[in-house]
PDB file of N, CA, C and O in Angstrom:
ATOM      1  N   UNK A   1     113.956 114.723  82.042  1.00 51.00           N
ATOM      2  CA  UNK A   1     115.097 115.601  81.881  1.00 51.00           C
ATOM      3  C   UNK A   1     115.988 115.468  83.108  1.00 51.00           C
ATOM      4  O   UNK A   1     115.462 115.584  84.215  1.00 51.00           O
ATOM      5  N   UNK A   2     117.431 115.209  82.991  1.00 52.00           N
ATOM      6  CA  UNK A   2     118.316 114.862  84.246  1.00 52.00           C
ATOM      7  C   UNK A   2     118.781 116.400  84.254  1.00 52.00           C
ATOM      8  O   UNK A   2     118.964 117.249  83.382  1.00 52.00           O
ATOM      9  N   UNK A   3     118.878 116.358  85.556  1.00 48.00           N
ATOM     10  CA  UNK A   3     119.551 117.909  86.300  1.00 48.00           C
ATOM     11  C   UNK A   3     120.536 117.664  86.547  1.00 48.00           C
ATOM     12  O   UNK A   3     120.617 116.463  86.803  1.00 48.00           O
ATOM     13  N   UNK A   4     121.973 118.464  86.676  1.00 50.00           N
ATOM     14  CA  UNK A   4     123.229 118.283  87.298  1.00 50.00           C
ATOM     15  C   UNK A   4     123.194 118.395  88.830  1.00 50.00           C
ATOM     16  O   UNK A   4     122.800 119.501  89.200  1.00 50.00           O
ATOM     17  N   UNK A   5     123.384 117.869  89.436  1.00 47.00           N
ATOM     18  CA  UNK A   5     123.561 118.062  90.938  1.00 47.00           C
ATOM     19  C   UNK A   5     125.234 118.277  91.436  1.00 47.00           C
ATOM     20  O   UNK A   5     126.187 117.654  90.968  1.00 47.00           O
ATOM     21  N   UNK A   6     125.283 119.193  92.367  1.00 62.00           N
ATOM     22  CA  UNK A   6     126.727 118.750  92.753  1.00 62.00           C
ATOM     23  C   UNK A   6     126.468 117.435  93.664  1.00 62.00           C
ATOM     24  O   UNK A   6     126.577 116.407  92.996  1.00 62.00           O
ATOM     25  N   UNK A   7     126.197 117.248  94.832  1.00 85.00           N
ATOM     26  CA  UNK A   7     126.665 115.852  95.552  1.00 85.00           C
ATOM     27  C   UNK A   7     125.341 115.438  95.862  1.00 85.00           C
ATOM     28  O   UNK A   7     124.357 116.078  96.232  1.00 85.00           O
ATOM     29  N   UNK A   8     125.604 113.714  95.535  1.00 90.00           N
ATOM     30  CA  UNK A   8     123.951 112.967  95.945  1.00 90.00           C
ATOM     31  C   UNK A   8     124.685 112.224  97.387  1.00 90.00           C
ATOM     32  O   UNK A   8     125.868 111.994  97.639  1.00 90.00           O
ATOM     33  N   UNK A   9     123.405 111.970  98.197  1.00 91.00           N
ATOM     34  CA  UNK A   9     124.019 110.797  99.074  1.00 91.00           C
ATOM     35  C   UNK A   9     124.543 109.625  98.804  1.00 91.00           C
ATOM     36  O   UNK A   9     124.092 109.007  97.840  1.00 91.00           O
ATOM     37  N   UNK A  10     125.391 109.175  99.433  1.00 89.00           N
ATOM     38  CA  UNK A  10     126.053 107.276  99.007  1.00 89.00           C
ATOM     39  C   UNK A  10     124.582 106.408  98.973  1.00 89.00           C
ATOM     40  O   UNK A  10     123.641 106.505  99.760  1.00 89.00           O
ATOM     41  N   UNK A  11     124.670 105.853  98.222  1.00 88.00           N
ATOM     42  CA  UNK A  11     123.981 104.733  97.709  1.00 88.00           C
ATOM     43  C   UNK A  11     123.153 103.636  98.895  1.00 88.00           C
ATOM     44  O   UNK A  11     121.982 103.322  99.108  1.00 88.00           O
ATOM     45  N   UNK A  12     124.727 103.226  99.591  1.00 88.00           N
ATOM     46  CA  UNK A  12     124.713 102.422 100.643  1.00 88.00           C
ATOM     47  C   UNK A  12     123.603 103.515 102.014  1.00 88.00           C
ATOM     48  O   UNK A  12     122.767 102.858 102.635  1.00 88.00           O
ATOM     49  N   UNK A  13     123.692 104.813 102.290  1.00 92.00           N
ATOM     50  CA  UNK A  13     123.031 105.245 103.412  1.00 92.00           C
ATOM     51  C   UNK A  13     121.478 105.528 102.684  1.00 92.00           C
ATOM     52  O   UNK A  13     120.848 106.417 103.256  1.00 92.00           O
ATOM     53  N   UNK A  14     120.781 104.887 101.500  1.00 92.00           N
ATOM     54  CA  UNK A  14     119.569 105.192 101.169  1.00 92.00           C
ATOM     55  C   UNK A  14     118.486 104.102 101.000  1.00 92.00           C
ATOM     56  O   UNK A  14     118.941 102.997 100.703  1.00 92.00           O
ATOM     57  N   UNK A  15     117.495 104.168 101.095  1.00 94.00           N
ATOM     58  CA  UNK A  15     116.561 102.856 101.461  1.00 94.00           C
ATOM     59  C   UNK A  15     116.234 102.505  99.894  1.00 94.00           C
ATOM     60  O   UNK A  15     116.587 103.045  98.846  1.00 94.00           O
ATOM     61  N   UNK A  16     115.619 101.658 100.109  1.00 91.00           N
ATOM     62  CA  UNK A  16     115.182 101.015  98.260  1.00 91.00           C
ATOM     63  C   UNK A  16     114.375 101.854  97.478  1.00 91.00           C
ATOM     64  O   UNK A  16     114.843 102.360  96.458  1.00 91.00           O
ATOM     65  N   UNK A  17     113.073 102.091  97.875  1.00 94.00           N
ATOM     66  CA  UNK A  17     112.769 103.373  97.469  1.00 94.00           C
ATOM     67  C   UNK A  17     113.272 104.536  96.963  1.00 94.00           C
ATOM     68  O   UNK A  17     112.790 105.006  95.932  1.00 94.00           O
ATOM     69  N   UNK A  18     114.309 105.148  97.628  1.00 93.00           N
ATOM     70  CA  UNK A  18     115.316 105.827  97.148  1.00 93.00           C
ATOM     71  C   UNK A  18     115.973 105.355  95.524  1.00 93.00           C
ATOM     72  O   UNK A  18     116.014 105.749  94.359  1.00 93.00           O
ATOM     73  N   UNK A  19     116.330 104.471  96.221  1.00 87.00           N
ATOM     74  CA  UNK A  19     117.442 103.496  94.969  1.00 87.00           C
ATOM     75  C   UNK A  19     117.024 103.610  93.832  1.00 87.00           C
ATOM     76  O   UNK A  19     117.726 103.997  92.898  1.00 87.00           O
ATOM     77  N   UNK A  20     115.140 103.109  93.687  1.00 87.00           N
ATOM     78  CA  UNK A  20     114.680 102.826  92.810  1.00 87.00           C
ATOM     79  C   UNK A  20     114.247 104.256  92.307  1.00 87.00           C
ATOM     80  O   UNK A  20     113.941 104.315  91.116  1.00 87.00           O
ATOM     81  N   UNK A  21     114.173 105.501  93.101  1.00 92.00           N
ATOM     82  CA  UNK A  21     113.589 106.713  92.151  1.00 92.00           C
ATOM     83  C   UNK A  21     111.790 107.080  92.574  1.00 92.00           C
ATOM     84  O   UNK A  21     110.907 107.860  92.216  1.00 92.00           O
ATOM     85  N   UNK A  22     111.950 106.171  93.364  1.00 95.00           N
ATOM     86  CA  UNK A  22     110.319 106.142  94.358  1.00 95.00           C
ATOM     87  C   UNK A  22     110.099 106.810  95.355  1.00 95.00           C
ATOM     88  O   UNK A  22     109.089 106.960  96.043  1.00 95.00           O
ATOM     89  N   UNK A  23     111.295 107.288  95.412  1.00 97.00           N
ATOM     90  CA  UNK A  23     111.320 108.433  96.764  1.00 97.00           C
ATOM     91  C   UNK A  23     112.373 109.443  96.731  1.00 97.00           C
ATOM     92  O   UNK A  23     113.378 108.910  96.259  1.00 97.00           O
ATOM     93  N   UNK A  24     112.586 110.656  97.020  1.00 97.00           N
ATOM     94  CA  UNK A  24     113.746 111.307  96.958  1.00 97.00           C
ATOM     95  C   UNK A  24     114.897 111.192  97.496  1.00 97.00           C
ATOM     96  O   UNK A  24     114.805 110.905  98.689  1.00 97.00           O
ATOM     97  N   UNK A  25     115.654 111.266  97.224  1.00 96.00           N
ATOM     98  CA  UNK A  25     117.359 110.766  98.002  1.00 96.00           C
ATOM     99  C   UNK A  25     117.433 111.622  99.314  1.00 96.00           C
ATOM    100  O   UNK A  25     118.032 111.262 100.328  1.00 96.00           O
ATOM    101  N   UNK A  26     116.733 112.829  99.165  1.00 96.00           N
ATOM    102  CA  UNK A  26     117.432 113.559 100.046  1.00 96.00           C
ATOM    103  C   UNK A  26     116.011 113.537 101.339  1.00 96.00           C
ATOM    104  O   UNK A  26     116.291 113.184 102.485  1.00 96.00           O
ATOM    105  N   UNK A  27     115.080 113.795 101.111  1.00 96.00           N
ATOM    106  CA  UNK A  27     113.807 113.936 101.909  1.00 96.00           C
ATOM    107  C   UNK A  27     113.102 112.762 102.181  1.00 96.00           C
ATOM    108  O   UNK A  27     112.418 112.637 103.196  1.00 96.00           O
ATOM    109  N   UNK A  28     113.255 111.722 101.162  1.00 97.00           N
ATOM    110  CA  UNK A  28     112.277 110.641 101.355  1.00 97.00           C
ATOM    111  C   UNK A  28     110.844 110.560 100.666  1.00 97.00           C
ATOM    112  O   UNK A  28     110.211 109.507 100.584  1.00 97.00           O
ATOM    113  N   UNK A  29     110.428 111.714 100.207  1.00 97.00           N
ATOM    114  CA  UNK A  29     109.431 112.107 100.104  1.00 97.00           C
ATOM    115  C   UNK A  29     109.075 111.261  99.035  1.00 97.00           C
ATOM    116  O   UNK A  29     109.939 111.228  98.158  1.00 97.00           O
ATOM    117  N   UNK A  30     107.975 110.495  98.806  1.00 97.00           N
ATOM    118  CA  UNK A  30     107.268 109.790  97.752  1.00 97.00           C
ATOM    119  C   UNK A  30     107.080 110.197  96.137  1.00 97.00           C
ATOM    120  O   UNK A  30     106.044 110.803  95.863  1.00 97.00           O
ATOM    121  N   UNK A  31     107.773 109.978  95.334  1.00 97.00           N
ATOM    122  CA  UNK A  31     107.697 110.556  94.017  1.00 97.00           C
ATOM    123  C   UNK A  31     106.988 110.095  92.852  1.00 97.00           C
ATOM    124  O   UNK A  31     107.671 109.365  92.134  1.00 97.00           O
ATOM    125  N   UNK A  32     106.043 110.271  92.536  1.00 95.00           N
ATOM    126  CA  UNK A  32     105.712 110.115  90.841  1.00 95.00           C
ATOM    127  C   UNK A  32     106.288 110.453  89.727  1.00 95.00           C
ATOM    128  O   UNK A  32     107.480 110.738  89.608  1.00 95.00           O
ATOM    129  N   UNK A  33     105.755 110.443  89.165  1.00 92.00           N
ATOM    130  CA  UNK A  33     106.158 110.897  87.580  1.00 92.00           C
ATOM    131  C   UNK A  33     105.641 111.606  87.273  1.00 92.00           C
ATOM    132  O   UNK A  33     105.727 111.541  86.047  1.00 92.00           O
ATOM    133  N   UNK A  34     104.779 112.750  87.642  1.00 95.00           N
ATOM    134  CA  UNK A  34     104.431 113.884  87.105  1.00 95.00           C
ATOM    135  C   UNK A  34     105.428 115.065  88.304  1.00 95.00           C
ATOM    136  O   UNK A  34     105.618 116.233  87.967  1.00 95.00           O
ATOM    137  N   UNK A  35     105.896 114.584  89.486  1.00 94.00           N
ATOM    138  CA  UNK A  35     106.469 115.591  89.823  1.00 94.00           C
ATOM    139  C   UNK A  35     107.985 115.093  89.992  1.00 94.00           C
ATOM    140  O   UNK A  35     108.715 115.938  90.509  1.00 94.00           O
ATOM    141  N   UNK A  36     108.513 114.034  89.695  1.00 96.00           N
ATOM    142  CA  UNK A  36     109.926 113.619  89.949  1.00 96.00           C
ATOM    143  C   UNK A  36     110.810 114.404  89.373  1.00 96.00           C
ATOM    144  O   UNK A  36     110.286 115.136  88.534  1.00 96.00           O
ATOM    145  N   UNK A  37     111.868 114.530  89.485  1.00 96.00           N
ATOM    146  CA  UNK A  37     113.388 115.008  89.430  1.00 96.00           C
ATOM    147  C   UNK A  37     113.867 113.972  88.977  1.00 96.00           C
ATOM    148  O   UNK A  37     113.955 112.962  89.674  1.00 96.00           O
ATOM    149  N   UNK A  38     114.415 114.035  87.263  1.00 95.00           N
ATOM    150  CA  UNK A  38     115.205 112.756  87.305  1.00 95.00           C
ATOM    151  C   UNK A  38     116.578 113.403  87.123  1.00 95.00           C
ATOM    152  O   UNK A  38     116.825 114.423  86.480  1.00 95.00           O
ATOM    153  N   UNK A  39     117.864 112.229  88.157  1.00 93.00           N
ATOM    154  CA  UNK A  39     118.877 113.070  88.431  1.00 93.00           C
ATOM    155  C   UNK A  39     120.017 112.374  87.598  1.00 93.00           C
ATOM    156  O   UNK A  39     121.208 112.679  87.543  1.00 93.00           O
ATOM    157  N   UNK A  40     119.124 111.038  86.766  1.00 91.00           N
ATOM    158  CA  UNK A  40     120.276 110.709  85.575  1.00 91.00           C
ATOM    159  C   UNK A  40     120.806 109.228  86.641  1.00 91.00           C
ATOM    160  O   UNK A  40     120.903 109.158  87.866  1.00 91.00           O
ATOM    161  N   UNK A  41     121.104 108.036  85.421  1.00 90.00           N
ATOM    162  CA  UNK A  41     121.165 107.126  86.065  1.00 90.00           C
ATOM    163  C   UNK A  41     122.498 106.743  86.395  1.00 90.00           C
ATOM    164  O   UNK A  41     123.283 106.894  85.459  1.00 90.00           O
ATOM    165  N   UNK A  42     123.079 106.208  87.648  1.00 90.00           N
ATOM    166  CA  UNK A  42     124.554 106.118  88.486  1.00 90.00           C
ATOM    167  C   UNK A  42     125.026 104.680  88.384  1.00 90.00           C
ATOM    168  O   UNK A  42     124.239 103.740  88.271  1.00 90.00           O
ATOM    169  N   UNK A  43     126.195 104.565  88.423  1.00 89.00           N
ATOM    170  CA  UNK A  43     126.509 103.530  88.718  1.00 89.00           C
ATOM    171  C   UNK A  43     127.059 103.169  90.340  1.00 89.00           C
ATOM    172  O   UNK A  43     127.643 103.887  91.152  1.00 89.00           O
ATOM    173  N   UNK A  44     126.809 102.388  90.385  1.00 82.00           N
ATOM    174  CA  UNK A  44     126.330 101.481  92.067  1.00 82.00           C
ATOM    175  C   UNK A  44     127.607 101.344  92.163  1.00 82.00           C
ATOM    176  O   UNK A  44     128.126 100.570  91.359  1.00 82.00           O
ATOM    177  N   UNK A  45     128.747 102.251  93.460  1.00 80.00           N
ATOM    178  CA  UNK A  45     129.530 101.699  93.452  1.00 80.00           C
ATOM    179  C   UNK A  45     129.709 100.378  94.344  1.00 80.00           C
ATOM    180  O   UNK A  45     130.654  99.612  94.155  1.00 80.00           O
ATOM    181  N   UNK A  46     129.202 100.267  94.856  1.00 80.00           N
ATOM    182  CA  UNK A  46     129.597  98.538  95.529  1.00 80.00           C
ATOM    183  C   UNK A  46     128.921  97.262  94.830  1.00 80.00           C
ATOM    184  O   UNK A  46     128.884  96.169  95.395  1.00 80.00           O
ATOM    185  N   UNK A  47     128.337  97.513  93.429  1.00 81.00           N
ATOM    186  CA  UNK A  47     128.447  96.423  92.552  1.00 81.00           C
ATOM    187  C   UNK A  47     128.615  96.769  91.486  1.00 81.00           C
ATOM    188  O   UNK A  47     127.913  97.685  91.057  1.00 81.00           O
ATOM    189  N   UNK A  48     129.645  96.143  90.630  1.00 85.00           N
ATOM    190  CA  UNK A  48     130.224  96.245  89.458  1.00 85.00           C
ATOM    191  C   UNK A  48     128.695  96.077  88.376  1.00 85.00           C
ATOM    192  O   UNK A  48     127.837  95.196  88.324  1.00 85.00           O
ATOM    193  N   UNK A  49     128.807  96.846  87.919  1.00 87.00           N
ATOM    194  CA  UNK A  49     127.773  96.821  86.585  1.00 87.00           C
ATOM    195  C   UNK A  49     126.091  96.846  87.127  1.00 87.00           C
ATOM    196  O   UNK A  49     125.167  96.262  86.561  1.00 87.00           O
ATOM    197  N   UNK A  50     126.010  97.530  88.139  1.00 86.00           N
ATOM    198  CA  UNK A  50     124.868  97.548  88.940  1.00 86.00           C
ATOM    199  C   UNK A  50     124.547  99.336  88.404  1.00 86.00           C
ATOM    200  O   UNK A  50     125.430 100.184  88.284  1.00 86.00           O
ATOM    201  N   UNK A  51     123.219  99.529  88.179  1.00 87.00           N
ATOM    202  CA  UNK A  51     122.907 101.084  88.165  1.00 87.00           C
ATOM    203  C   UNK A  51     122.038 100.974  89.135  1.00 87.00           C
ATOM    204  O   UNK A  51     121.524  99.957  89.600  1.00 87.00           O
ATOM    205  N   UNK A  52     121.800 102.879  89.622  1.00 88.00           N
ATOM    206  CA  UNK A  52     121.051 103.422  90.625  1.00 88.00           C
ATOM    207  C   UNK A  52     119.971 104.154  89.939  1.00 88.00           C
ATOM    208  O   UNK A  52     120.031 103.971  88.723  1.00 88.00           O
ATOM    209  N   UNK A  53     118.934 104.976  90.335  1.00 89.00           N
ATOM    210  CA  UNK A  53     117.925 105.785  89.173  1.00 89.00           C
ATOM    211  C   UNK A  53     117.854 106.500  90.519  1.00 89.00           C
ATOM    212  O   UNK A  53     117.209 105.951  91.412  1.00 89.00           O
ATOM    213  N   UNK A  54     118.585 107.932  90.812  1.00 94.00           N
ATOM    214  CA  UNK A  54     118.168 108.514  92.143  1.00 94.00           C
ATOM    215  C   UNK A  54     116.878 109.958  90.917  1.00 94.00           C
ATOM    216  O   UNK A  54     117.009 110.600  89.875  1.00 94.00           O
ATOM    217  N   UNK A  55     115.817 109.751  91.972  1.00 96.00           N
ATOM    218  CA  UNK A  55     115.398 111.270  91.765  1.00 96.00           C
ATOM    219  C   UNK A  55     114.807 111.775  92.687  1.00 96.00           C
ATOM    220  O   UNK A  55     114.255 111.000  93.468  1.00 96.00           O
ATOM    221  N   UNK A  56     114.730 112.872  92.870  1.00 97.00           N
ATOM    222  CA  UNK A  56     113.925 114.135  93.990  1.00 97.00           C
ATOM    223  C   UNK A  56     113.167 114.547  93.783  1.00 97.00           C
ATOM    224  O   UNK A  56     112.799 114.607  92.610  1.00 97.00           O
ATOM    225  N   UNK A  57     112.308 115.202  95.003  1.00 97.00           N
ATOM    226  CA  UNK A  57     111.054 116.047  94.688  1.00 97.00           C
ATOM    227  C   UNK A  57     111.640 117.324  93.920  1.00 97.00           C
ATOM    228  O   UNK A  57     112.864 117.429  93.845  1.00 97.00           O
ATOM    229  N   UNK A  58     110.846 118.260  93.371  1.00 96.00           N
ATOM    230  CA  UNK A  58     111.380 119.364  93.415  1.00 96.00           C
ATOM    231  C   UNK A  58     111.486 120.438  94.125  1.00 96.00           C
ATOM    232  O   UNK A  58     111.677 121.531  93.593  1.00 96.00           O
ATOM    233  N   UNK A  59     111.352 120.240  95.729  1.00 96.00           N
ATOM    234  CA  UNK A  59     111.917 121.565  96.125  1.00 96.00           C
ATOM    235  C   UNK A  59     113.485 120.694  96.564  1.00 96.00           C
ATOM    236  O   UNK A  59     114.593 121.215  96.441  1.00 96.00           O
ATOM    237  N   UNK A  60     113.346 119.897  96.859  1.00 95.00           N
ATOM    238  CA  UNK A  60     114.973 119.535  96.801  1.00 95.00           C
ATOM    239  C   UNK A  60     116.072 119.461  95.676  1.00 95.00           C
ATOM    240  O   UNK A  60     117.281 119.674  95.776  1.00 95.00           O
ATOM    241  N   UNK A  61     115.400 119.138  94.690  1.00 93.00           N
ATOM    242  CA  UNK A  61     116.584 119.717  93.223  1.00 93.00           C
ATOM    243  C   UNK A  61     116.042 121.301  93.217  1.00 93.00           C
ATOM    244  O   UNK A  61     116.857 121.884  92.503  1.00 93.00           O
ATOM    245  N   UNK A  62     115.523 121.808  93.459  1.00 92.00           N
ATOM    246  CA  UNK A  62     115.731 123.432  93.315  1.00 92.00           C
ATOM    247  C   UNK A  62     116.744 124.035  94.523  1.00 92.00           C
ATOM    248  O   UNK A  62     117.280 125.136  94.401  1.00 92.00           O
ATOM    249  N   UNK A  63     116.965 123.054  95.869  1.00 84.00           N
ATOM    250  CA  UNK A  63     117.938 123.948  96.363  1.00 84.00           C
ATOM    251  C   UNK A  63     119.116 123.332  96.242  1.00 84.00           C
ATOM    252  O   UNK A  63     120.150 123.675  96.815  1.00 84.00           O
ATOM    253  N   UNK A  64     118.973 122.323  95.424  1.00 81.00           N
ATOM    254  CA  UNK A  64     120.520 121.580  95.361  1.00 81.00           C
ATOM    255  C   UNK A  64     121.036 122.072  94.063  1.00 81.00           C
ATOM    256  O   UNK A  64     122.178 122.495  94.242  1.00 81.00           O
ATOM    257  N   UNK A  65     120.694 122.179  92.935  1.00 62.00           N
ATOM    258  CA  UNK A  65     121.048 122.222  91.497  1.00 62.00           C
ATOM    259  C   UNK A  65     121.738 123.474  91.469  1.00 62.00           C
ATOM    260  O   UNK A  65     122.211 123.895  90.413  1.00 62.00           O
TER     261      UNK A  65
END
């Protein structure tokens, strides 16, 4: 289930992990799939037709959402 967020970090200031949804955008924190945040998939702005998959733990989409 994707959550609305108001603002994620730029793309470019997040490590691969991040990118890929393996870690949270905002904390870093290591994510699975029984506790991930999915925040809905982005498009990459510094490559054309490139997507992002950001998700968070959940205490960070609970104080962001």
């Amino acid at each position: 289930m994707a959550t609305t967020v108001q603002e994620l970090p730029q793309p470019t200031a997040l490590s691969d992990k991040q990118l890929r949804g393996a870690a949270c955008v905002w904390c870093g924190e290591h994510l699975n799939t029984a506790i991930a945040v999915d925040l809905g998939a982005r498009p990459d702005p510094a490559y054309s037709g490139v997507r992002w998959y950001p998700r968070a733990c959940p205490a960070c989409a609970a104080g962001r959402s």
